[in-house]
JSON list of C-alpha atoms in Angstrom, two decimals:
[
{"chain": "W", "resi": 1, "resn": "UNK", "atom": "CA", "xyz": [-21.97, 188.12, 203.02]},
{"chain": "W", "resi": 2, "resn": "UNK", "atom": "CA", "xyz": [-22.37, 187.52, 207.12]},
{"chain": "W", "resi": 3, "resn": "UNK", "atom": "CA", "xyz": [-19.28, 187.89, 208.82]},
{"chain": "W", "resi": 4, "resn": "UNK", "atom": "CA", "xyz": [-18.00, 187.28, 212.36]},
{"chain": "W", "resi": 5, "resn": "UNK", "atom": "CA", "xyz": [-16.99, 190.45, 214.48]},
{"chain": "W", "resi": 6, "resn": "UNK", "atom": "CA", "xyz": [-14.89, 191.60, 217.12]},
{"chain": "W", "resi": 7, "resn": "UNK", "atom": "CA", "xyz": [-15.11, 194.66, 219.48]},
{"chain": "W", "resi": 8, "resn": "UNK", "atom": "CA", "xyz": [-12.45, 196.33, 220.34]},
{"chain": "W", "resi": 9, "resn": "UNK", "atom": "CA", "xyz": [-10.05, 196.36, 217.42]},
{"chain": "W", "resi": 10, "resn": "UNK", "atom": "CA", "xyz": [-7.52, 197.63, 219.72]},
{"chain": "W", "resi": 11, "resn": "UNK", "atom": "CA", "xyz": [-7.79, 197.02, 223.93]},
{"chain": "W", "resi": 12, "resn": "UNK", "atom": "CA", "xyz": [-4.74, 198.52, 225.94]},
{"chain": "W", "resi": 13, "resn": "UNK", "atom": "CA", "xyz": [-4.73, 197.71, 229.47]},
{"chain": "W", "resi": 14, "resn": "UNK", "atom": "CA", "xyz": [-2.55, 197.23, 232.76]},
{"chain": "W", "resi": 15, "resn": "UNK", "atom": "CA", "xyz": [-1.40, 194.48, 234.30]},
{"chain": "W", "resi": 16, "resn": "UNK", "atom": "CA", "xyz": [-3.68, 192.34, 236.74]},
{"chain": "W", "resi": 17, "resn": "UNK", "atom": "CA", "xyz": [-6.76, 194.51, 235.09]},
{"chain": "W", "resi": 18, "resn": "UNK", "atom": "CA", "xyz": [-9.73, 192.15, 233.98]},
{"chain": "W", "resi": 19, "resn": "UNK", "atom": "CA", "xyz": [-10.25, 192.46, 230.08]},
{"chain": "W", "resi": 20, "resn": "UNK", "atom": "CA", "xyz": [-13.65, 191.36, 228.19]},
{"chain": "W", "resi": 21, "resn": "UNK", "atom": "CA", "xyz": [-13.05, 190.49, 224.23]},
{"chain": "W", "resi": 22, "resn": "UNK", "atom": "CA", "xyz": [-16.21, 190.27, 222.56]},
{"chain": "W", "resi": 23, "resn": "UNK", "atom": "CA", "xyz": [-17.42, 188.07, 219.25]},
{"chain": "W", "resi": 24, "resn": "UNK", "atom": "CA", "xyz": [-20.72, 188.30, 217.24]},
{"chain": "W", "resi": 25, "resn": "UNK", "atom": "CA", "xyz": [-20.57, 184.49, 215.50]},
{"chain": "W", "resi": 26, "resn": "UNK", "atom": "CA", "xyz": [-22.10, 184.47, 212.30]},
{"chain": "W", "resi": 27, "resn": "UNK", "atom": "CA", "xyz": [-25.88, 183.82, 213.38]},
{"chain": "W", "resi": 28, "resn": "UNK", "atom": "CA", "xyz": [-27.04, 180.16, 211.88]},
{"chain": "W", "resi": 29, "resn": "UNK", "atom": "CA", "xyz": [-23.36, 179.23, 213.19]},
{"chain": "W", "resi": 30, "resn": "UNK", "atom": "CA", "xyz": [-23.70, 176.55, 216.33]},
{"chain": "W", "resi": 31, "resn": "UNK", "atom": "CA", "xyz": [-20.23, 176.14, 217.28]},
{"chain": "W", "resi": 32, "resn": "UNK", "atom": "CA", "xyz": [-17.56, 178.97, 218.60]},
{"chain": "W", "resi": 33, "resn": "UNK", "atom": "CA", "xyz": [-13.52, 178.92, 219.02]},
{"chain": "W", "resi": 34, "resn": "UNK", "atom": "CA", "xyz": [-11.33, 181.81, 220.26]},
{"chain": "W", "resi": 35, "resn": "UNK", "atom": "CA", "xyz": [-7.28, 181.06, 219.31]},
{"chain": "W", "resi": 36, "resn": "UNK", "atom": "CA", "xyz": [-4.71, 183.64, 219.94]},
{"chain": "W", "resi": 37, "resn": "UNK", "atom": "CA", "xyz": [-1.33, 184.87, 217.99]},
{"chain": "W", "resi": 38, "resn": "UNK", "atom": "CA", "xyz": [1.17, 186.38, 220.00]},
{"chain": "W", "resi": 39, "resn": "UNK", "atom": "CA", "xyz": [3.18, 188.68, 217.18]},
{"chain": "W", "resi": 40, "resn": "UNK", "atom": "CA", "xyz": [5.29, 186.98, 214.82]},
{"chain": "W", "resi": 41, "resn": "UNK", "atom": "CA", "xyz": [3.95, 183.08, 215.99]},
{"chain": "W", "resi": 42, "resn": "UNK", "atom": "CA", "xyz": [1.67, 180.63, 214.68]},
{"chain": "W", "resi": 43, "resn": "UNK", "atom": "CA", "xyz": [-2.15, 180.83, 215.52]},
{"chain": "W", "resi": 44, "resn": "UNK", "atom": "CA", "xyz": [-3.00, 178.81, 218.80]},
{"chain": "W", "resi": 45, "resn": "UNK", "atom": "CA", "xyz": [-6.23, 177.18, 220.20]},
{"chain": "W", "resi": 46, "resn": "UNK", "atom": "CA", "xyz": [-7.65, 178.16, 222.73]},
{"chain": "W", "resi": 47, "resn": "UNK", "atom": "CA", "xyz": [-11.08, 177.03, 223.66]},
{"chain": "W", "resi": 48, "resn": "UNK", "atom": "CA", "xyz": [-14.09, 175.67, 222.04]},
{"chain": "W", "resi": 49, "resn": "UNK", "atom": "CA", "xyz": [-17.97, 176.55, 222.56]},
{"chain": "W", "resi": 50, "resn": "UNK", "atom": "CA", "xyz": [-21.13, 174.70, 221.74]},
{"chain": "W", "resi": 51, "resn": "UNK", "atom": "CA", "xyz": [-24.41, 174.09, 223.56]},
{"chain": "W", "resi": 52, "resn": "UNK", "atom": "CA", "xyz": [-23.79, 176.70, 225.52]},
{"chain": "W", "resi": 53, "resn": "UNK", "atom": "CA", "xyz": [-20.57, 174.63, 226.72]},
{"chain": "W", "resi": 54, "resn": "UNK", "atom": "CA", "xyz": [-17.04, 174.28, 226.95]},
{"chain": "W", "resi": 55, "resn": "UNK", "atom": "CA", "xyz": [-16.33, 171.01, 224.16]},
{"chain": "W", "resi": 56, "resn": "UNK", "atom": "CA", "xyz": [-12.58, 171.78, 224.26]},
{"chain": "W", "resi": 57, "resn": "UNK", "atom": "CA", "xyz": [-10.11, 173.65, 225.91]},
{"chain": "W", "resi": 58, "resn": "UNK", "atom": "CA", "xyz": [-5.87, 174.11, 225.55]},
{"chain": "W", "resi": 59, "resn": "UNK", "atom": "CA", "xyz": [-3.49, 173.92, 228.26]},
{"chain": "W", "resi": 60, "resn": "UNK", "atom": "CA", "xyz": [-3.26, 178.14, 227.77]},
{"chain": "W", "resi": 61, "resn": "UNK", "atom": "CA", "xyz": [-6.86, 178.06, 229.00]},
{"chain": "W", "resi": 62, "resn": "UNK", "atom": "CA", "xyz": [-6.63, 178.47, 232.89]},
{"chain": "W", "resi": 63, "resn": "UNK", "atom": "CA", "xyz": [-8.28, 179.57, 235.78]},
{"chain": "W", "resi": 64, "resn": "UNK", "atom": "CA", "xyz": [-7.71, 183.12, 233.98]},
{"chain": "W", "resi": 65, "resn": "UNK", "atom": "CA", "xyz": [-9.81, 182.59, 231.61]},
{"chain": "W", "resi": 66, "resn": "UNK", "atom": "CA", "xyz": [-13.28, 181.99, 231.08]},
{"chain": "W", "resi": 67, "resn": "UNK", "atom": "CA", "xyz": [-15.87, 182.00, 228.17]},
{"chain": "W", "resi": 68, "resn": "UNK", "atom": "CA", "xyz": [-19.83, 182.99, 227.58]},
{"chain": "W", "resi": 69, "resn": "UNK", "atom": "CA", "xyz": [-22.86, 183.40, 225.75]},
{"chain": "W", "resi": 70, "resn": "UNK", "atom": "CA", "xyz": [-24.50, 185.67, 227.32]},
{"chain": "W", "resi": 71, "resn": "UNK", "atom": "CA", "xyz": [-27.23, 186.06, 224.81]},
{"chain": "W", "resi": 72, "resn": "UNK", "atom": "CA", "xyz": [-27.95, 184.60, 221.46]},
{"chain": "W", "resi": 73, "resn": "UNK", "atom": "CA", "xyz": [-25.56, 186.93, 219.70]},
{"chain": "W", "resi": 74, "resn": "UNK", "atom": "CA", "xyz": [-22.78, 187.73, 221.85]},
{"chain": "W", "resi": 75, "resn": "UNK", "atom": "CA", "xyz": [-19.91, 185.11, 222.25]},
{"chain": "W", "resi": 76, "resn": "UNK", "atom": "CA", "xyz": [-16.94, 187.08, 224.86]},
{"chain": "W", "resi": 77, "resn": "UNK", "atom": "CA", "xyz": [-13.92, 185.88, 226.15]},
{"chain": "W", "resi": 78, "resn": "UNK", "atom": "CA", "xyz": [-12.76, 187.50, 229.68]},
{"chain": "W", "resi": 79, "resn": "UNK", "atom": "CA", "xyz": [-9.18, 187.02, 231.09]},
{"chain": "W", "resi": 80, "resn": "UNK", "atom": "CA", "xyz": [-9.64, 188.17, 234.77]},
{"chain": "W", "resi": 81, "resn": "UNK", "atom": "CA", "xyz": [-6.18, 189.14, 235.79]},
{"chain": "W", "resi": 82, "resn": "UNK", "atom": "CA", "xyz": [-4.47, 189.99, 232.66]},
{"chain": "W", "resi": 83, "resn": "UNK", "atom": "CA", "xyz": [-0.56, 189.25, 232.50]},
{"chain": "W", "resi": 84, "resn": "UNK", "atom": "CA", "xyz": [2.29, 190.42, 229.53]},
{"chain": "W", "resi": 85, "resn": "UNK", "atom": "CA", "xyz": [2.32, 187.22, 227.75]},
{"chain": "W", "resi": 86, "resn": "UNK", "atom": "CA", "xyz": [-0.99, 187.52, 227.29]},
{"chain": "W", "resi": 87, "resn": "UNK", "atom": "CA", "xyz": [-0.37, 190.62, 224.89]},
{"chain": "W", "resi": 88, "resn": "UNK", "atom": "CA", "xyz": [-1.36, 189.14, 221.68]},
{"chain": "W", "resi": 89, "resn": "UNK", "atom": "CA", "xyz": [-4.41, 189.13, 218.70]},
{"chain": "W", "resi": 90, "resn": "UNK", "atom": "CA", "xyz": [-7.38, 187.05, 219.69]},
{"chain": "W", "resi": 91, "resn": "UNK", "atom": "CA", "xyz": [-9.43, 185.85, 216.90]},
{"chain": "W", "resi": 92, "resn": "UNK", "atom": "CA", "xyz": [-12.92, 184.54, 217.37]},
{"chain": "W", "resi": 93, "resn": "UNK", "atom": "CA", "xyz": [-14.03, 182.09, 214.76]},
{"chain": "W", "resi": 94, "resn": "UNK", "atom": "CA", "xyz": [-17.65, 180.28, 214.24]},
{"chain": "W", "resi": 95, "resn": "UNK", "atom": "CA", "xyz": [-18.36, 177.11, 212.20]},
{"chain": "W", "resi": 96, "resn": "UNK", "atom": "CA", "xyz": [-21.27, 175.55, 210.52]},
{"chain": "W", "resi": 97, "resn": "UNK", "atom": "CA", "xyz": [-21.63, 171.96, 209.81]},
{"chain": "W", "resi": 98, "resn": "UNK", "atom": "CA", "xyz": [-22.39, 172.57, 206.52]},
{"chain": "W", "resi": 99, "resn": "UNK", "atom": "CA", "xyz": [-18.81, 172.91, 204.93]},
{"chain": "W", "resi": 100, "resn": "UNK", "atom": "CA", "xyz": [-17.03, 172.98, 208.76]},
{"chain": "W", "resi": 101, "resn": "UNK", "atom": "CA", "xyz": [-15.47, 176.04, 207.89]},
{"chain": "W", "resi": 102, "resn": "UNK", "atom": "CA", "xyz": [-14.21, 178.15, 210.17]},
{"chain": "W", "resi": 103, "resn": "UNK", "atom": "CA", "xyz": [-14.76, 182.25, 209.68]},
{"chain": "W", "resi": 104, "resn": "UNK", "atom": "CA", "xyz": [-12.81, 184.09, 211.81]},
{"chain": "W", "resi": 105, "resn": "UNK", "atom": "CA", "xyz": [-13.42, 187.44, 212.73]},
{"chain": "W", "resi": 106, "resn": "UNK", "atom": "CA", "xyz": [-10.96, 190.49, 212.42]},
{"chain": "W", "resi": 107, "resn": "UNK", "atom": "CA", "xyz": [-8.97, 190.32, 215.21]},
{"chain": "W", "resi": 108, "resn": "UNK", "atom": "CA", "xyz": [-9.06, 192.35, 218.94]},
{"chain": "W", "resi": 109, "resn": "UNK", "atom": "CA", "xyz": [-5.26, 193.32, 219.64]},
{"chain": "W", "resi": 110, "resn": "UNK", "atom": "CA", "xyz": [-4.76, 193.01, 223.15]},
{"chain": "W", "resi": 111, "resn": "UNK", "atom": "CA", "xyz": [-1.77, 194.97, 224.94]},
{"chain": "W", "resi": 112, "resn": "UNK", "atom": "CA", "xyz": [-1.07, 194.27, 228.16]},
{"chain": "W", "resi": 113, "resn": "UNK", "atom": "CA", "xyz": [1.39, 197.07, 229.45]},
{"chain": "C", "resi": 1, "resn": "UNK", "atom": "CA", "xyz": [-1.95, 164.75, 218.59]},
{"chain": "C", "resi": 2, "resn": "UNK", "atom": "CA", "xyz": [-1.76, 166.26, 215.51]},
{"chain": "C", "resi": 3, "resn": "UNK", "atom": "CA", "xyz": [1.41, 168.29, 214.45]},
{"chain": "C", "resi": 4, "resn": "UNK", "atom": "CA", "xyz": [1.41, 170.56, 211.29]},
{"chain": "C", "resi": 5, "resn": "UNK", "atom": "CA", "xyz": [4.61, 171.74, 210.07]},
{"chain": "C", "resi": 6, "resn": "UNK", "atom": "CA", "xyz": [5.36, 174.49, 207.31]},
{"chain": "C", "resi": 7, "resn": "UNK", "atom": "CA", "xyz": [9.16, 173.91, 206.44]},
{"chain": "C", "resi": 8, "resn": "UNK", "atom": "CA", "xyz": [9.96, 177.55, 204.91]},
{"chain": "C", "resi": 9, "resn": "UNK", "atom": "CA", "xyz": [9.64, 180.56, 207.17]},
{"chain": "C", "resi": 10, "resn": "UNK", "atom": "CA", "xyz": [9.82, 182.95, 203.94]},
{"chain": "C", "resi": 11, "resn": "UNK", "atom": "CA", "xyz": [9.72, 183.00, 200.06]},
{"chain": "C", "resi": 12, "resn": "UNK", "atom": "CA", "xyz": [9.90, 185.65, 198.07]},
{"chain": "C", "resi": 13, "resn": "UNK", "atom": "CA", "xyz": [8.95, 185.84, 194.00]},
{"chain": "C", "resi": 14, "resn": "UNK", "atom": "CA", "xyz": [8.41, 187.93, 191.36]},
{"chain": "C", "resi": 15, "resn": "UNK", "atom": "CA", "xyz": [5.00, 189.05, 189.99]},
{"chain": "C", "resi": 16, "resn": "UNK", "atom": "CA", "xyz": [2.93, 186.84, 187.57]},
{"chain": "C", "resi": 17, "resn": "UNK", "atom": "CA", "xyz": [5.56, 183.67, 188.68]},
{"chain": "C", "resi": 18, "resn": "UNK", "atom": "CA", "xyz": [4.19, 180.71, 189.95]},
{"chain": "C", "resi": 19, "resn": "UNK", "atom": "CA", "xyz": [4.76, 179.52, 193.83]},
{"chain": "C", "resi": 20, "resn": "UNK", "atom": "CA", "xyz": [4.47, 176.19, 196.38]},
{"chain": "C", "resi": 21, "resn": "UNK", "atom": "CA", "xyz": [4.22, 176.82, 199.42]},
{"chain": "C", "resi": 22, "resn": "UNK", "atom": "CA", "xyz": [4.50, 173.23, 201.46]},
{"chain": "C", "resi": 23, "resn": "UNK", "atom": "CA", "xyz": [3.15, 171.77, 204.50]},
{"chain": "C", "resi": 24, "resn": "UNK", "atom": "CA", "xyz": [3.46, 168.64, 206.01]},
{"chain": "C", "resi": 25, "resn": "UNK", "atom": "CA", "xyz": [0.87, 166.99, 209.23]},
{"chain": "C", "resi": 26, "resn": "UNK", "atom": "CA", "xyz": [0.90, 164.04, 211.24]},
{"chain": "C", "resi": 27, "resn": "UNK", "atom": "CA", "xyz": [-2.02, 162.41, 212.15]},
{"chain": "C", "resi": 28, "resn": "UNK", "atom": "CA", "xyz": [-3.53, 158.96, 212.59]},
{"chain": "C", "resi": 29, "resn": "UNK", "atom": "CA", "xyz": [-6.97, 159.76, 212.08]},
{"chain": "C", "resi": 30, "resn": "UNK", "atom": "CA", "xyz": [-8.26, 159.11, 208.16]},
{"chain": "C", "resi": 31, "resn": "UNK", "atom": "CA", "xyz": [-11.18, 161.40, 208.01]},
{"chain": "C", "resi": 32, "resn": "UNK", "atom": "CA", "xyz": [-10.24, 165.10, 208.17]},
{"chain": "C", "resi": 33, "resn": "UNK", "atom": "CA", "xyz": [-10.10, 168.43, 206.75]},
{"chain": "C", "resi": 34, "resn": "UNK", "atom": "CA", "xyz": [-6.74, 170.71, 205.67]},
{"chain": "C", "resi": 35, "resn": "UNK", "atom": "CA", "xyz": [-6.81, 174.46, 204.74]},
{"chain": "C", "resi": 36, "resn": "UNK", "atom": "CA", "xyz": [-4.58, 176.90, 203.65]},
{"chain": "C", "resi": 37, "resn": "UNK", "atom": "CA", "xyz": [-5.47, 180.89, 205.70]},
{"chain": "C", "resi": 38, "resn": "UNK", "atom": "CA", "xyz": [-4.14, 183.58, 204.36]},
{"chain": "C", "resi": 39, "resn": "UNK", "atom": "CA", "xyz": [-2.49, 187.26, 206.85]},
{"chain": "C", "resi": 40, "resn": "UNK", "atom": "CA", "xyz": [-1.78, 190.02, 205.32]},
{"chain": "C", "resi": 41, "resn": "UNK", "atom": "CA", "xyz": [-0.13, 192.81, 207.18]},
{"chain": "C", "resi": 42, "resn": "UNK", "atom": "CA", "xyz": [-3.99, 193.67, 208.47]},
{"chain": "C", "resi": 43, "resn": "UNK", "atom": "CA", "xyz": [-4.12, 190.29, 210.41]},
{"chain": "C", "resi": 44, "resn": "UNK", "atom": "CA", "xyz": [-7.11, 189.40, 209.51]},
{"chain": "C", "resi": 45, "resn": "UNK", "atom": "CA", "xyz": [-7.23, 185.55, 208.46]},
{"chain": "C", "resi": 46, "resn": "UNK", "atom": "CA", "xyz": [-8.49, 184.79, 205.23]},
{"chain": "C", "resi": 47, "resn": "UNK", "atom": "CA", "xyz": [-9.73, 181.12, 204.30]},
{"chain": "C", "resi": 48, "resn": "UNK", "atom": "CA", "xyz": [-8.00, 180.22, 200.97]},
{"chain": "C", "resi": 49, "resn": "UNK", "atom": "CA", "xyz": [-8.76, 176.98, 199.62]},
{"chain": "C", "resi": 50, "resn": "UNK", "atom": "CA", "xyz": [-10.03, 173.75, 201.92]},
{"chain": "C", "resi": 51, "resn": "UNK", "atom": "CA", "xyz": [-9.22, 170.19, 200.99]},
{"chain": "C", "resi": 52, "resn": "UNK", "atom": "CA", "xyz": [-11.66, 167.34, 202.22]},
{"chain": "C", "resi": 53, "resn": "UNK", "atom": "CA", "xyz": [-9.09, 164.11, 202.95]},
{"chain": "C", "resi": 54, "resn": "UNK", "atom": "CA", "xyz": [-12.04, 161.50, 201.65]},
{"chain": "C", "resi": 55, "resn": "UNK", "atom": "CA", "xyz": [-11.70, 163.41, 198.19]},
{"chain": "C", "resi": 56, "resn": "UNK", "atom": "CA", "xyz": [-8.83, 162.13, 195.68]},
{"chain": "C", "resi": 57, "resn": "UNK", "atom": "CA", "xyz": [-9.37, 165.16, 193.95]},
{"chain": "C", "resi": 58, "resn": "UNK", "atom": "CA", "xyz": [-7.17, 168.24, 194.50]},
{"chain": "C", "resi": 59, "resn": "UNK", "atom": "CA", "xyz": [-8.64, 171.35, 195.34]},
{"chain": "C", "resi": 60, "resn": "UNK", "atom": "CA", "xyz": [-8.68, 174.62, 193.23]},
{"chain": "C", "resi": 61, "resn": "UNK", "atom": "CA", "xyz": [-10.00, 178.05, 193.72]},
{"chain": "C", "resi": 62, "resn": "UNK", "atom": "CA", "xyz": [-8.94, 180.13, 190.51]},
{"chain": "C", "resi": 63, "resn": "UNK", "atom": "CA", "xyz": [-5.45, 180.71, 190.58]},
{"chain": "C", "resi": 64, "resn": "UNK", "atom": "CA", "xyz": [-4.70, 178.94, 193.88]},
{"chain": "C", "resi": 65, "resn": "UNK", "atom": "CA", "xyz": [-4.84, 175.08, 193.72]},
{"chain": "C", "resi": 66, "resn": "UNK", "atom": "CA", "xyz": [-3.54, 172.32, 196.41]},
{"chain": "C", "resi": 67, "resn": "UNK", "atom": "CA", "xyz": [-1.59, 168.99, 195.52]},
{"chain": "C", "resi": 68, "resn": "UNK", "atom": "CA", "xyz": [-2.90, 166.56, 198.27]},
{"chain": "C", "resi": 69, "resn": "UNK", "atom": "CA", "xyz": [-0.87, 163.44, 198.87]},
{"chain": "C", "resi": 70, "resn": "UNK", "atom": "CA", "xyz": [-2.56, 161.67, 201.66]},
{"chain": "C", "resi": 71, "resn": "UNK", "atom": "CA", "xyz": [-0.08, 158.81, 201.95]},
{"chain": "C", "resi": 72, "resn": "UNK", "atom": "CA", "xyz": [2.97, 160.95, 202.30]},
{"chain": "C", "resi": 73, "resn": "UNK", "atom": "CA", "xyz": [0.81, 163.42, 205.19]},
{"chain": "C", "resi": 74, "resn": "UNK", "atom": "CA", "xyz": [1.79, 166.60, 202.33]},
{"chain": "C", "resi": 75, "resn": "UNK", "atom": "CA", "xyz": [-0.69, 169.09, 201.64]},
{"chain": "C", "resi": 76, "resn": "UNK", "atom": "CA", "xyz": [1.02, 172.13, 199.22]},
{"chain": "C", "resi": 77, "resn": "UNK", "atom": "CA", "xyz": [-0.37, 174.93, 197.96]},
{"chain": "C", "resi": 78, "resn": "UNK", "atom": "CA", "xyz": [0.59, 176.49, 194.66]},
{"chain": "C", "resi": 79, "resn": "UNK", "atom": "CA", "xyz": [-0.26, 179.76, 193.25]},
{"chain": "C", "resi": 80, "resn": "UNK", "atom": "CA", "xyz": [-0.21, 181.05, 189.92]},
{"chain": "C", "resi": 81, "resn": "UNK", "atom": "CA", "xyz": [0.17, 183.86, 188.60]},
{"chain": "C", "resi": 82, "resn": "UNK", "atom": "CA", "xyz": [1.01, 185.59, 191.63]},
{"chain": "C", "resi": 83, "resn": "UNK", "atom": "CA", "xyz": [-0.22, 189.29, 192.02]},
{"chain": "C", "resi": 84, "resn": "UNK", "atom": "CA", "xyz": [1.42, 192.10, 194.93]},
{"chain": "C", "resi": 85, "resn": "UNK", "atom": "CA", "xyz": [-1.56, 191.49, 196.30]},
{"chain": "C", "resi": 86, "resn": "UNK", "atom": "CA", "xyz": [-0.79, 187.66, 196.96]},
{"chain": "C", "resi": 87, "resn": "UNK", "atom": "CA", "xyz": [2.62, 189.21, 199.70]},
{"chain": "C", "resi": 88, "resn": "UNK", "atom": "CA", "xyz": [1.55, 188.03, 203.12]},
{"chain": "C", "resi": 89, "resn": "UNK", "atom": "CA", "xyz": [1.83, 185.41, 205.83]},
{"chain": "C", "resi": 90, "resn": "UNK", "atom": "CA", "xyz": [0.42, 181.54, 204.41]},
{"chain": "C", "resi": 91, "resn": "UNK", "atom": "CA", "xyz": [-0.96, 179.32, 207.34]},
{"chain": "C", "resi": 92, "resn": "UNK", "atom": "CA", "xyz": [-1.79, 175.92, 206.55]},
{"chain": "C", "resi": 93, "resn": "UNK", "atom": "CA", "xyz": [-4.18, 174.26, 209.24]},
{"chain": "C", "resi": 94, "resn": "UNK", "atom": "CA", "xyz": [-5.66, 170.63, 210.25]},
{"chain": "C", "resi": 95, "resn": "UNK", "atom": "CA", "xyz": [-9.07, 169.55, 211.67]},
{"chain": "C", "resi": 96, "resn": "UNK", "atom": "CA", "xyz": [-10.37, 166.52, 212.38]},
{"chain": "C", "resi": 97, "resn": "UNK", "atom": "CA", "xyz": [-13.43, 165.50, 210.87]},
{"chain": "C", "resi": 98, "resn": "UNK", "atom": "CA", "xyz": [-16.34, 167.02, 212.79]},
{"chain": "C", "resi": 99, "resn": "UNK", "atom": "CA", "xyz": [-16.15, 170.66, 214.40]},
{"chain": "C", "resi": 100, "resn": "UNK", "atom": "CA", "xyz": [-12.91, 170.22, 216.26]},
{"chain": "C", "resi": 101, "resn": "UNK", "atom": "CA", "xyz": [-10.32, 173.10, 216.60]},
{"chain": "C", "resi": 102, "resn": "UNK", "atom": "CA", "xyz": [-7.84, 173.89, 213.53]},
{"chain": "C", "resi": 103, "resn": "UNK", "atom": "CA", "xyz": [-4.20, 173.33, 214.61]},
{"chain": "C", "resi": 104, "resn": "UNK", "atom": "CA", "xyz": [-2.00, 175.64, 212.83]},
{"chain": "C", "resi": 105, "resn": "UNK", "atom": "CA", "xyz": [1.37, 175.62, 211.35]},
{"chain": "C", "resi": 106, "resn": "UNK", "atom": "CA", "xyz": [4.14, 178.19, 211.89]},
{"chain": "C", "resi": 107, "resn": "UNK", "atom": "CA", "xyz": [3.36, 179.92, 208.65]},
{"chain": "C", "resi": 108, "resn": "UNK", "atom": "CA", "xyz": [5.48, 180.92, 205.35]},
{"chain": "C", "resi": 109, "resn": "UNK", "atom": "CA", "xyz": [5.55, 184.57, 204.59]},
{"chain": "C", "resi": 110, "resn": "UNK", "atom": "CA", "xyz": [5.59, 185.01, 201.16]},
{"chain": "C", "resi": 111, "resn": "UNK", "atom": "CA", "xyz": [6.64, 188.27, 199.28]},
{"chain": "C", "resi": 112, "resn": "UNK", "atom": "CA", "xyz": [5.51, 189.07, 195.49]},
{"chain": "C", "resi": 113, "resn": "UNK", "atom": "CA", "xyz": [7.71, 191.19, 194.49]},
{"chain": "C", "resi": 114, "resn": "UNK", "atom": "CA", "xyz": [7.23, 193.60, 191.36]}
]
């Protein structure tokens, strides 16, 4: 069965250090989301992807962050001056019309230090 | 803008009981989609059963089944026979109809115990 996944598992990194978080949608899927969980709290959305677009983004998603397709398989999400609260999982999750269920992948951990 | 709310942060039961784990939403739109995710202690999210809000019919995936009540905004999720295997965090989410973002609830952990 396809399946969305995420590279790293695990990212450790210092403050003020840019991070990339990479995706690989499922590949017939057309739109893209990235949410985030910061440990022990509810999922949150974060931004939304289609046509090679932004169609939504949250009030979490600022300047800092930033989204990208760079090629037809790769979906990343970069945060260019990483800060503590942003020490949390990152799920990337793709959708078909079909059923418009979302898959998400497994998860990049993200520990800002 | 849409608000989901999951009333019990924890539940606990024994193995092979039967559980309901509730969720409320608030929304003013009349086409859209609820599901319940499941996270076990990997993190990984885990779609368990959707519910289309057209469909009068409630939802059931083997031992995991929903009870829908559009009117009163409630969207529960009841499992039978619960296995060890069932123990981890419950998310119940909204969507609008179309593909717009889920919005999440705070989640219910739920324990099986043996």
């Amino acid at each position: 069965e396809p399946e969305v996944t995420q590279t790293p598992s695990h990212q450790v990194t210092q403050m003020g250090q840019e991070v990339i978080l990479r995706c690989v949608p499922i590949s017939n899927h057309l739109y893209f989301y990235w949410y985030r969980q910061i440990l022990g709290q509810k999922v949150e959305f974060l931004v939304s992807f289609y046509n090679n677009e932004i169609s939504e983004k949250s009030e979490i998603f600022d300047d800092q962050f930033s989204v990208e397709r760079p090629d037809g398989s790769n979906f990343t999400l970069k945060i260019r001056s990483t800060k503590l609260e942003d020490s949390a999982m990152y799920f990337c999750a793709s959708l078909t019309e079909a059923n418009y269920e979302q898959y998400f992948g497994p998860g990049t951990r993200l520990t800002v230090t | 803008a849409q608000t989901v709310t999951q009333s019990q942060p924890e539940m606990s039961v024994q193995e092979a009981e039967t559980v309901t784990l509730s969720c409320t939403y608030d929304t003013s739109e009349n086409n859209y989609y609820l599901f319940w995710y499941k996270q076990p202690p990997s993190r990984q999210m885990i779609l368990v059963i959707r519910q289309e809000a057209y469909k009068q019919q409630n939802a059931t995936e083997n031992r995991f089944s929903v009870n829908f009540q559009k009117a009163a905004k409630s969207f529960s999720l009841k499992i039978s026979d619960s296995q060890l295997g069932d123990t981890a965090m419950y998310f119940c989410a909204f969507t609008q109809q179309g593909a717009q973002k889920l919005v999440f609830g705070q989640g219910t952990r739920l324990t099986i115990n043996p």
